[in-house]
PDB file of C-alpha atoms and ligand atoms in Angstrom:
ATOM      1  CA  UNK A   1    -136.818 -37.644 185.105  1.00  0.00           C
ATOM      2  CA  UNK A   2    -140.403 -37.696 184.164  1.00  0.00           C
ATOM      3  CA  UNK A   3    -142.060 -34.120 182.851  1.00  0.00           C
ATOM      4  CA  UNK A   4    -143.343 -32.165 185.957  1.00  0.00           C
ATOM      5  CA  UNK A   5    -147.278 -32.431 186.282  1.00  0.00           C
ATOM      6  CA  UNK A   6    -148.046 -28.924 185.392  1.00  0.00           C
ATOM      7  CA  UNK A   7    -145.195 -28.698 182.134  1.00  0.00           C
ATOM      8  CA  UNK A   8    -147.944 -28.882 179.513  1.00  0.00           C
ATOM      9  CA  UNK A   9    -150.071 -26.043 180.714  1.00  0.00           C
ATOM     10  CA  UNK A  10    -150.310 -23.191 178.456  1.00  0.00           C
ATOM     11  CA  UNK A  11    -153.193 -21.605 180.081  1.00  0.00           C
ATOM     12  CA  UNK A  12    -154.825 -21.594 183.436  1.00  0.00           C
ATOM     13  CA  UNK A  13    -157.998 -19.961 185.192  1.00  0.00           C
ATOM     14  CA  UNK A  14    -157.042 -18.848 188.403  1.00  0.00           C
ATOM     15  CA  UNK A  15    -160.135 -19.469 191.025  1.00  0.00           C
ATOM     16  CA  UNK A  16    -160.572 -17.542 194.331  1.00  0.00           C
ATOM     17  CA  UNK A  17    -162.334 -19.413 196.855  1.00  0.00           C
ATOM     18  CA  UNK A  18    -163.382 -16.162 198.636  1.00  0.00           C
ATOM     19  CA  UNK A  19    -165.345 -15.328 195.724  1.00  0.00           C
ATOM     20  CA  UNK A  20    -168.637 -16.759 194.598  1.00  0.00           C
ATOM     21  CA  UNK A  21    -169.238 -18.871 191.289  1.00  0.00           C
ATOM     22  CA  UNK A  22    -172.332 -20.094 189.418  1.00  0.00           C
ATOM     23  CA  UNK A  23    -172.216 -23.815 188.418  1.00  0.00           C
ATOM     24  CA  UNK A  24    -172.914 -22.460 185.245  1.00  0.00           C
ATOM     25  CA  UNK A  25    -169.779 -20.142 184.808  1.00  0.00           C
ATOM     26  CA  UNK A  26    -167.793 -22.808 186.372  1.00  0.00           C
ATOM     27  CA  UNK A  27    -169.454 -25.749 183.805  1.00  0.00           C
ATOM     28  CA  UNK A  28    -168.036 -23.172 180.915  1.00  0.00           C
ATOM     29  CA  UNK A  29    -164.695 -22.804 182.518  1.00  0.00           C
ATOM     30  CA  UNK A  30    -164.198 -26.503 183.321  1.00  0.00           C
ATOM     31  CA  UNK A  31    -165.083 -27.336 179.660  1.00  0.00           C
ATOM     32  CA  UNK A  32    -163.108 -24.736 178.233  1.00  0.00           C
ATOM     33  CA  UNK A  33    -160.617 -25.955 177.142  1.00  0.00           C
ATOM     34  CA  UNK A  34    -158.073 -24.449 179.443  1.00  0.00           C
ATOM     35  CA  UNK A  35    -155.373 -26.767 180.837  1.00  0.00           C
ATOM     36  CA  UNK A  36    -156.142 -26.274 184.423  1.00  0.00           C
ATOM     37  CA  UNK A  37    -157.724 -24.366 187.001  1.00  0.00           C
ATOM     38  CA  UNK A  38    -155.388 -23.235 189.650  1.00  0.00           C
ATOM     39  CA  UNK A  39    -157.456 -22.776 193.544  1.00  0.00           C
ATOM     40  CA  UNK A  40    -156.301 -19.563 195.356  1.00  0.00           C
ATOM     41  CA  UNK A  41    -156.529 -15.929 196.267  1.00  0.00           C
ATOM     42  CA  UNK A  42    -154.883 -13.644 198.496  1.00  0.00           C
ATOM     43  CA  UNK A  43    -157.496 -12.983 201.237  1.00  0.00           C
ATOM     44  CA  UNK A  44    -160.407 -14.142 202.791  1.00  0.00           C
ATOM     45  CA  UNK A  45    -159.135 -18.480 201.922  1.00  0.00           C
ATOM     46  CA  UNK A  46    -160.536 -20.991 204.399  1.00  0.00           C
ATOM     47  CA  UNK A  47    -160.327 -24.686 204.629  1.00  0.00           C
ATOM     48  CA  UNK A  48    -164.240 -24.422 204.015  1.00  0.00           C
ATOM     49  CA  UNK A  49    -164.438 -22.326 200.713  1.00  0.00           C
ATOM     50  CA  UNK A  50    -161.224 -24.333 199.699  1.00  0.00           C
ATOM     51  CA  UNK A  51    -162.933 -27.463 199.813  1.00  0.00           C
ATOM     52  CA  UNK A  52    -165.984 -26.790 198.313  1.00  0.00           C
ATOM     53  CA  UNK A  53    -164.833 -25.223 195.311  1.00  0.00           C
ATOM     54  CA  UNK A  54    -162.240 -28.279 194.888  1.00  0.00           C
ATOM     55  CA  UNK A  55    -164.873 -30.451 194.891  1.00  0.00           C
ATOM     56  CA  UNK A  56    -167.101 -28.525 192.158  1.00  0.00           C
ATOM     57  CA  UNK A  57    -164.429 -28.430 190.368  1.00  0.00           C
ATOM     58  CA  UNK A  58    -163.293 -32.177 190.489  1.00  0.00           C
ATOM     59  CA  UNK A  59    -166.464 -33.280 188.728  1.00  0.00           C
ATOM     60  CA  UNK A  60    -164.663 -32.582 185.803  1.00  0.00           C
ATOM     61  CA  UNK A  61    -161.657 -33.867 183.874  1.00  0.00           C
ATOM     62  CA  UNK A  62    -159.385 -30.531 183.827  1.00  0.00           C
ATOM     63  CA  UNK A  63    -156.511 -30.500 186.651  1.00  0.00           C
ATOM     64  CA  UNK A  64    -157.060 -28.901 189.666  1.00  0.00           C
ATOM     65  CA  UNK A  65    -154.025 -27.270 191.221  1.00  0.00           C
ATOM     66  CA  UNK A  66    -153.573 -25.697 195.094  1.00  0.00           C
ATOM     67  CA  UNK A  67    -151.585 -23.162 195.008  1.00  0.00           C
ATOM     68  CA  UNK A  68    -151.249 -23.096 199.374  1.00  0.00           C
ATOM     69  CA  UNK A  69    -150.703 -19.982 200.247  1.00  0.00           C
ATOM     70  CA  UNK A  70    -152.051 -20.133 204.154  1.00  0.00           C
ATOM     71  CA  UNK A  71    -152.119 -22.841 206.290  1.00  0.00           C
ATOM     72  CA  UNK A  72    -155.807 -23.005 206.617  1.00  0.00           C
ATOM     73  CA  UNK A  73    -156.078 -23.523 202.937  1.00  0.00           C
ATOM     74  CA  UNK A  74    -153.995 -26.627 202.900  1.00  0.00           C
ATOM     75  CA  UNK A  75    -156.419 -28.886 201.726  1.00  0.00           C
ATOM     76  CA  UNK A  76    -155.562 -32.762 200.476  1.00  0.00           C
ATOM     77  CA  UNK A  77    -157.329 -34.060 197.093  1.00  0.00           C
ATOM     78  CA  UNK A  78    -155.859 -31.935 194.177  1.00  0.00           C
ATOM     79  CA  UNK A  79    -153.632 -33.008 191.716  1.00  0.00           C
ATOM     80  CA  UNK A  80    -150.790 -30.881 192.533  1.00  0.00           C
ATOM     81  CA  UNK A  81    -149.844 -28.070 195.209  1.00  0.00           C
ATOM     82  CA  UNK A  82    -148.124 -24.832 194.362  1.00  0.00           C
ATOM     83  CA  UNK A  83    -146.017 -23.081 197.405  1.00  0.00           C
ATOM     84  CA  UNK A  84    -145.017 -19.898 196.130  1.00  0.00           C
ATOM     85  CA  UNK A  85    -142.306 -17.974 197.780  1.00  0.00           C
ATOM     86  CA  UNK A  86    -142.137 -14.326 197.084  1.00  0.00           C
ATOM     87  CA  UNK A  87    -138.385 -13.096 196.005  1.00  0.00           C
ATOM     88  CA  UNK A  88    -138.915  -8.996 195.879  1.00  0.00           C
ATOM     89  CA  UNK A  89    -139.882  -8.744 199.167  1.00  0.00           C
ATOM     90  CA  UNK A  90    -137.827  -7.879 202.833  1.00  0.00           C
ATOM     91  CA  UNK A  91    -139.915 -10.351 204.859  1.00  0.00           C
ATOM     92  CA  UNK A  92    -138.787 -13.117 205.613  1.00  0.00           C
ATOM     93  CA  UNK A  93    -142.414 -14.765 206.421  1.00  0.00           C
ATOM     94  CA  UNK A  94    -143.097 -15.074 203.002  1.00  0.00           C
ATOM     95  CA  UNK A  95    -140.032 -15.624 201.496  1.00  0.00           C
ATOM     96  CA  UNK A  96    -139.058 -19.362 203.626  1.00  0.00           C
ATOM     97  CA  UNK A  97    -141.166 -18.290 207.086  1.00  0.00           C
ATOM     98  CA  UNK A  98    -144.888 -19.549 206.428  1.00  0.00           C
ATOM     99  CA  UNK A  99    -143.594 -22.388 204.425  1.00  0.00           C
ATOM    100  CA  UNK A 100    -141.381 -23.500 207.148  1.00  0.00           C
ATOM    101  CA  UNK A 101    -144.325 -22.909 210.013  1.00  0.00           C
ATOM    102  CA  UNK A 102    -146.310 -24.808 206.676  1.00  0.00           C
ATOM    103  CA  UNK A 103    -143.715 -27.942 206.934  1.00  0.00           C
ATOM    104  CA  UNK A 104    -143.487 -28.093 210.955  1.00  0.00           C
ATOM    105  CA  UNK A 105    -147.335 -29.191 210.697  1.00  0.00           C
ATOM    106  CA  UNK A 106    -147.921 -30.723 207.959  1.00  0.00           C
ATOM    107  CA  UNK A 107    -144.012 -31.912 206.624  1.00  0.00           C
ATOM    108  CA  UNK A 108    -145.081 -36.089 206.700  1.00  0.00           C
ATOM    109  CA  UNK A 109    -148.451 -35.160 204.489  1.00  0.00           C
ATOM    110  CA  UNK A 110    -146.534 -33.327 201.291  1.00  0.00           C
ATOM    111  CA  UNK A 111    -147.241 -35.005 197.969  1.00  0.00           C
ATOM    112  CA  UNK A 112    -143.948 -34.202 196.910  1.00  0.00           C
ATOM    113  CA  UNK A 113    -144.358 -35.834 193.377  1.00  0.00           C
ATOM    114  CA  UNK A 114    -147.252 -33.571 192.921  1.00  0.00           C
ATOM    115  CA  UNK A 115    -145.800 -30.256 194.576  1.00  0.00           C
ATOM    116  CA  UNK A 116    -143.739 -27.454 193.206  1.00  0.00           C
ATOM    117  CA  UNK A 117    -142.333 -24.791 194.815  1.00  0.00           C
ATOM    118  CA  UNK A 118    -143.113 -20.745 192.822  1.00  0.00           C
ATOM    119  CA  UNK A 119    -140.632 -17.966 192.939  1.00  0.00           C
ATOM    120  CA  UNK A 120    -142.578 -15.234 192.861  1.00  0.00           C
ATOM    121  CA  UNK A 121    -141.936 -11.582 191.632  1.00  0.00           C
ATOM    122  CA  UNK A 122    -145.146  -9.514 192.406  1.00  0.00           C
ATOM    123  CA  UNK A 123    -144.254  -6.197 189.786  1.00  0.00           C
ATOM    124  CA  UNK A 124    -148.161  -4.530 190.440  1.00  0.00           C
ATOM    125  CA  UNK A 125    -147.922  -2.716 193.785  1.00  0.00           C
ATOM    126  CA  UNK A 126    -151.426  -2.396 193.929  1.00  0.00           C
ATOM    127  CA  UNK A 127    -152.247  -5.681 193.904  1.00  0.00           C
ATOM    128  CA  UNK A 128    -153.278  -7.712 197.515  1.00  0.00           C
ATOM    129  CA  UNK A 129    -150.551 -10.004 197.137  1.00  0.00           C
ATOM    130  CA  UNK A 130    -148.287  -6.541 197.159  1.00  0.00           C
ATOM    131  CA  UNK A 131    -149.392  -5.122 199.863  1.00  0.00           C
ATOM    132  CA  UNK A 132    -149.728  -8.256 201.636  1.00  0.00           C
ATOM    133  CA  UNK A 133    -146.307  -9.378 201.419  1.00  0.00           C
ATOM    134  CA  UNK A 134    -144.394  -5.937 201.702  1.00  0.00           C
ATOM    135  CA  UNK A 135    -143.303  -6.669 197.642  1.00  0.00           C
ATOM    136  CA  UNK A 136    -141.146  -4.478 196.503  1.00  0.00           C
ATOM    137  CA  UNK A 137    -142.849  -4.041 192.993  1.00  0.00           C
ATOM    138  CA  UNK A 138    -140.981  -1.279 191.737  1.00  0.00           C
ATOM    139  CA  UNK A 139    -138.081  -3.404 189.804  1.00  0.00           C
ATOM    140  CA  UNK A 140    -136.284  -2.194 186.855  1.00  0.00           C
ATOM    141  CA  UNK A 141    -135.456  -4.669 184.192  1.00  0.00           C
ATOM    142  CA  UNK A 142    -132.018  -5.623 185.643  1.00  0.00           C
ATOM    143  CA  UNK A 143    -133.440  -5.949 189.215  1.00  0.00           C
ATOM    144  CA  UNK A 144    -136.057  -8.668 187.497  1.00  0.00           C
ATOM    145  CA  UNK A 145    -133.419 -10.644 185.669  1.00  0.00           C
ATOM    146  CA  UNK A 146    -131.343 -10.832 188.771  1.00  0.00           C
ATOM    147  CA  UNK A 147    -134.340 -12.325 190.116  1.00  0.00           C
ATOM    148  CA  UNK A 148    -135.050 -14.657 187.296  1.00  0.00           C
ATOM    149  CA  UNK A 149    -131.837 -15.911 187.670  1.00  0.00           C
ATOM    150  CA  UNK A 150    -131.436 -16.439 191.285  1.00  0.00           C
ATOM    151  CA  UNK A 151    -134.564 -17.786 191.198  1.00  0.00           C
ATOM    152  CA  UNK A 152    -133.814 -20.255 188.197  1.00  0.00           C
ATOM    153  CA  UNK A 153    -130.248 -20.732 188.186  1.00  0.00           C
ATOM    154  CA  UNK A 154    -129.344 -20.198 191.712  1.00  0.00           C
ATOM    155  CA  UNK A 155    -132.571 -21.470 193.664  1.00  0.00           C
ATOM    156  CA  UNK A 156    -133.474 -24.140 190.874  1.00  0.00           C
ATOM    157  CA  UNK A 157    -137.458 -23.499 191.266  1.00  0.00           C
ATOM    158  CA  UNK A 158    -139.181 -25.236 188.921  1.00  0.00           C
ATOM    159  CA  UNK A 159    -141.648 -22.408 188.382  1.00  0.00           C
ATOM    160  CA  UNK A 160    -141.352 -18.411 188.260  1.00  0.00           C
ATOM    161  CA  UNK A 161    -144.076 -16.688 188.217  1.00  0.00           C
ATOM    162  CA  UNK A 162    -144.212 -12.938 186.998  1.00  0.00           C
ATOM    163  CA  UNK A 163    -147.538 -11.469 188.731  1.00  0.00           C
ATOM    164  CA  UNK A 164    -148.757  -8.396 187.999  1.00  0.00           C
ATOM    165  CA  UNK A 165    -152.349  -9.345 188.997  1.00  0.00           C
ATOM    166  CA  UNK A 166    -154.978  -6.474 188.331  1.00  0.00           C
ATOM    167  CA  UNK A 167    -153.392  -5.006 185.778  1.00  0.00           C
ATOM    168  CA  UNK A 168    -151.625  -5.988 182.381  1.00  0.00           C
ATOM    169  CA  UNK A 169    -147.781  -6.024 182.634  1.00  0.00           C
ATOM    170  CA  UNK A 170    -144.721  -5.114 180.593  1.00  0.00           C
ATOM    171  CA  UNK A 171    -144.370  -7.693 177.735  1.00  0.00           C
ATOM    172  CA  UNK A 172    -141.089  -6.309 176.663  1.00  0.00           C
ATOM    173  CA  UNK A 173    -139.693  -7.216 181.091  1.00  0.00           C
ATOM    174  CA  UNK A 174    -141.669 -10.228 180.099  1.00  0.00           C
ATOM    175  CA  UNK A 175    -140.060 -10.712 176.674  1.00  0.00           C
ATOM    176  CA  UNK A 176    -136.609 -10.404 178.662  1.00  0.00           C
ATOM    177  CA  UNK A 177    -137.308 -12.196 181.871  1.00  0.00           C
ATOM    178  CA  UNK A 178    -138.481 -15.568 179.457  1.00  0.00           C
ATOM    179  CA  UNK A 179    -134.766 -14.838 177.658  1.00  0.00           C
ATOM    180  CA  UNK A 180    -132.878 -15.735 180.917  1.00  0.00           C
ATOM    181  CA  UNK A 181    -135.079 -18.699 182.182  1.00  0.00           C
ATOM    182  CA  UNK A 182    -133.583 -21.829 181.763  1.00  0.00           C
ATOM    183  CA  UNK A 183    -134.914 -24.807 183.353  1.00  0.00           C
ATOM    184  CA  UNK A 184    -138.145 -23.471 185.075  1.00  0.00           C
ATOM    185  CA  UNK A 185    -141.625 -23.006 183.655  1.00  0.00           C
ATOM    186  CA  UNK A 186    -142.408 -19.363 183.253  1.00  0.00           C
ATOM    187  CA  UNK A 187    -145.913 -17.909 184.487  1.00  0.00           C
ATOM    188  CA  UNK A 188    -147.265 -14.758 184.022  1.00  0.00           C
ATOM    189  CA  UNK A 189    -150.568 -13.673 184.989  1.00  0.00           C
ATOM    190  CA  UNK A 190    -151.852  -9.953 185.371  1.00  0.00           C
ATOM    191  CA  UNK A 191    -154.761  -8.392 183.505  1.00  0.00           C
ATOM    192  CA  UNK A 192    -155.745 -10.906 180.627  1.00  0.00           C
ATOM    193  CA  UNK A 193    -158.922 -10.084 179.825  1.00  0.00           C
ATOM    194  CA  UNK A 194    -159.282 -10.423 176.440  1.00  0.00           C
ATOM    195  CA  UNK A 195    -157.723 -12.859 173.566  1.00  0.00           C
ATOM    196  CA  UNK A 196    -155.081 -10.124 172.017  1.00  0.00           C
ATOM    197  CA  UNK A 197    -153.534  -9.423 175.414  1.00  0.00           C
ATOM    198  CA  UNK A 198    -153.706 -13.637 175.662  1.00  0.00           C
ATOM    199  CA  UNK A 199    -152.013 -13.970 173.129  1.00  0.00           C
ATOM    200  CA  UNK A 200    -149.455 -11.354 173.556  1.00  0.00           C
ATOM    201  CA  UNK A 201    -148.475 -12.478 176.981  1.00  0.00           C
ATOM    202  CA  UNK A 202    -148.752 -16.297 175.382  1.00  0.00           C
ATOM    203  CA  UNK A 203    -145.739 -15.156 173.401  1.00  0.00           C
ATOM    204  CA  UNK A 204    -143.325 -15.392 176.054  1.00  0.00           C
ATOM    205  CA  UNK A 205    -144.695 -17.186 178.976  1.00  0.00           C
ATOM    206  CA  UNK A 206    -144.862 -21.046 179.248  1.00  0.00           C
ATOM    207  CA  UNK A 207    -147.972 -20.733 181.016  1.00  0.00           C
ATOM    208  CA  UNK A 208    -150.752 -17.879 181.206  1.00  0.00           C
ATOM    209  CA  UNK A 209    -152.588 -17.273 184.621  1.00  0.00           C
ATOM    210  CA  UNK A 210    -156.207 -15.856 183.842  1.00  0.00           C
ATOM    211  CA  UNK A 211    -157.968 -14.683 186.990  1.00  0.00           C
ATOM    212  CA  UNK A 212    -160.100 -11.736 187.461  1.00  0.00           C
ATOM    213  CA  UNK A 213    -162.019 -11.484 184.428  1.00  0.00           C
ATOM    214  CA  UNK A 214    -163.445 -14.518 184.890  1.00  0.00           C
ATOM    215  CA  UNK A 215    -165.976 -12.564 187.798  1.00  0.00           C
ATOM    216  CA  UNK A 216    -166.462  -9.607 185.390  1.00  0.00           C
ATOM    217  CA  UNK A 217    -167.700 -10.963 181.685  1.00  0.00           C
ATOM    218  CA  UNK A 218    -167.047 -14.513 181.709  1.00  0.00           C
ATOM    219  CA  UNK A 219    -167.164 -14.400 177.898  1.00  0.00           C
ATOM    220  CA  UNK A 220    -164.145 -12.140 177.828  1.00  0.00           C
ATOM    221  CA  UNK A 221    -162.226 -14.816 179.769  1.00  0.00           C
ATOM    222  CA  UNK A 222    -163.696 -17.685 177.609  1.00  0.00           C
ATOM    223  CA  UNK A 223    -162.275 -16.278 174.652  1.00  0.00           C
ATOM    224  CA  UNK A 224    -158.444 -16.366 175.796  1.00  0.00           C
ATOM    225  CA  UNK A 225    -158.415 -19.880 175.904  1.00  0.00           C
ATOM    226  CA  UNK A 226    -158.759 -20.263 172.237  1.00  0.00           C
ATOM    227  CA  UNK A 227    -156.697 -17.629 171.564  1.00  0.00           C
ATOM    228  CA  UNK A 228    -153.393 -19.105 172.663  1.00  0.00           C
ATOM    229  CA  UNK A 229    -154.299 -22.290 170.567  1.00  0.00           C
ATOM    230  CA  UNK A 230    -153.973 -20.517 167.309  1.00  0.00           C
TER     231      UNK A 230
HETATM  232  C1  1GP B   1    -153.660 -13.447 189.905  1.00  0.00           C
HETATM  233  O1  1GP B   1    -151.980 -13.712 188.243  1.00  0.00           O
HETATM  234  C2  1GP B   1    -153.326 -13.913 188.520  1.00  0.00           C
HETATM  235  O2  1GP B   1    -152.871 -14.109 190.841  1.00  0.00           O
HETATM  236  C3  1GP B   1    -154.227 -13.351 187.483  1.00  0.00           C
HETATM  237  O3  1GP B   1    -154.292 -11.948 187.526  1.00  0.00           O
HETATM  238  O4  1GP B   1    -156.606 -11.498 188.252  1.00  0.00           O
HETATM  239  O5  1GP B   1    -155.318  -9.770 186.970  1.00  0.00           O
HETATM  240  O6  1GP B   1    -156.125 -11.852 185.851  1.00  0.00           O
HETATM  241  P1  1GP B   1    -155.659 -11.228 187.124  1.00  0.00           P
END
């Protein structure tokens, strides 16, 4: 089997179409460096904003990635599509019932070569993707394991992805939820904004999801893509 599309990424700006860019900022990130920029946010995503910052973004060489997380959003021309599923939470919507509602309209359109599916385990409970989903973000070490590993070994995803988005997570959970992955490609992403906590997070995950810095001192976010390279 051929390496999945995204199994070189190290690091990744994470791009919310509800927010607004300059070309300027987005010239820097493009040309970064990083291995991709990942599309999505938790509120506020339309086919429109999708679309246009796809195509500001394609000008450049550096992957684009969906990750499709409503169905308005769903928009064709990126190099690969992320469907994340969210494993600590109760409701069933977002664990298999948006995707499903996802397939039923759009099944026959899937790049499936270019699409991976993301177990999810939201730990911030003040995040929007928290609250959103109903996430249960109070997990002790053994609850995330048992995660990890239904997720990896039981489920097979190709990708976890340990988000503690607005705020910097436990490296030591991290540390120990990299120790039982297997076969999928580890993500974390959660208050990187700067190149120690890169680095530190770089450590255990594959791949390092850098998001909302990149609105607040683009210089801070600059500098974490050089500092997982050392
Ligand atoms: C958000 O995991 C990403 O989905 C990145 O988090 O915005 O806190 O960097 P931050």
């Amino acid at each position: 089997m051929s390496e999945a599309w995204y199994s070189g990424w190290r690091h990744v700006f994470k791009l919310d179409p509800d927010k607004d860019i300059s070309d300027e900022a987005l010239d820097a990130l493009c040309m970064s460096g990083t291995d991709a920029i990942l599309v999505g946010g938790s509120s506020g995503v339309t086919f429109e904003n999708t679309v246009d910052l796809m195509s500001r973004v394609r000008r450049y060489e550096v992957d684009c990635a969906l990750e499709v997380s409503t169905l308005d959003g769903a928009v064709p021309g990126f190099d690969g599509y992320f469907v994340p599923l969210v494993l600590n939470t109760e409701r069933v919507e977002w664990i298999i019932g948006k995707q499903i509602e996802g397939l039923r309209e759009y099944g026959t359109f899937v790049p499936w070569e270019e699409t991976a599916a993301q177990g999810y385990i939201i730990l911030n409970e003040d995040a929007t993707a928290a609250k959103l989903t109903g996430a249960n973000a109070s997990l002790d070490e053994d609850a995330v394991i048992a995660h990890v590993r239904m997720a990896d070994r039981l489920m097979r995803l190709p990708v976890i992805y340990l988000e503690y988005s607005g705020m910097f997570g436990d490296m030591e959970l991290l540390k120990q939820a990299r120790r039982h992955v297997s076969q999928a490609r580890l993500f974390y992403g959660g208050g990187i904004d700067s190149a120690e906590k890169a680095r530190q997070a770089a450590e255990h995950a594959h791949t390092i999801v850098v998001g909302n810095i990149i609105y607040n001192d683009l210089e801070a976010a600059l500098s974490t893509v050089a500092a997982i390279r050392i």
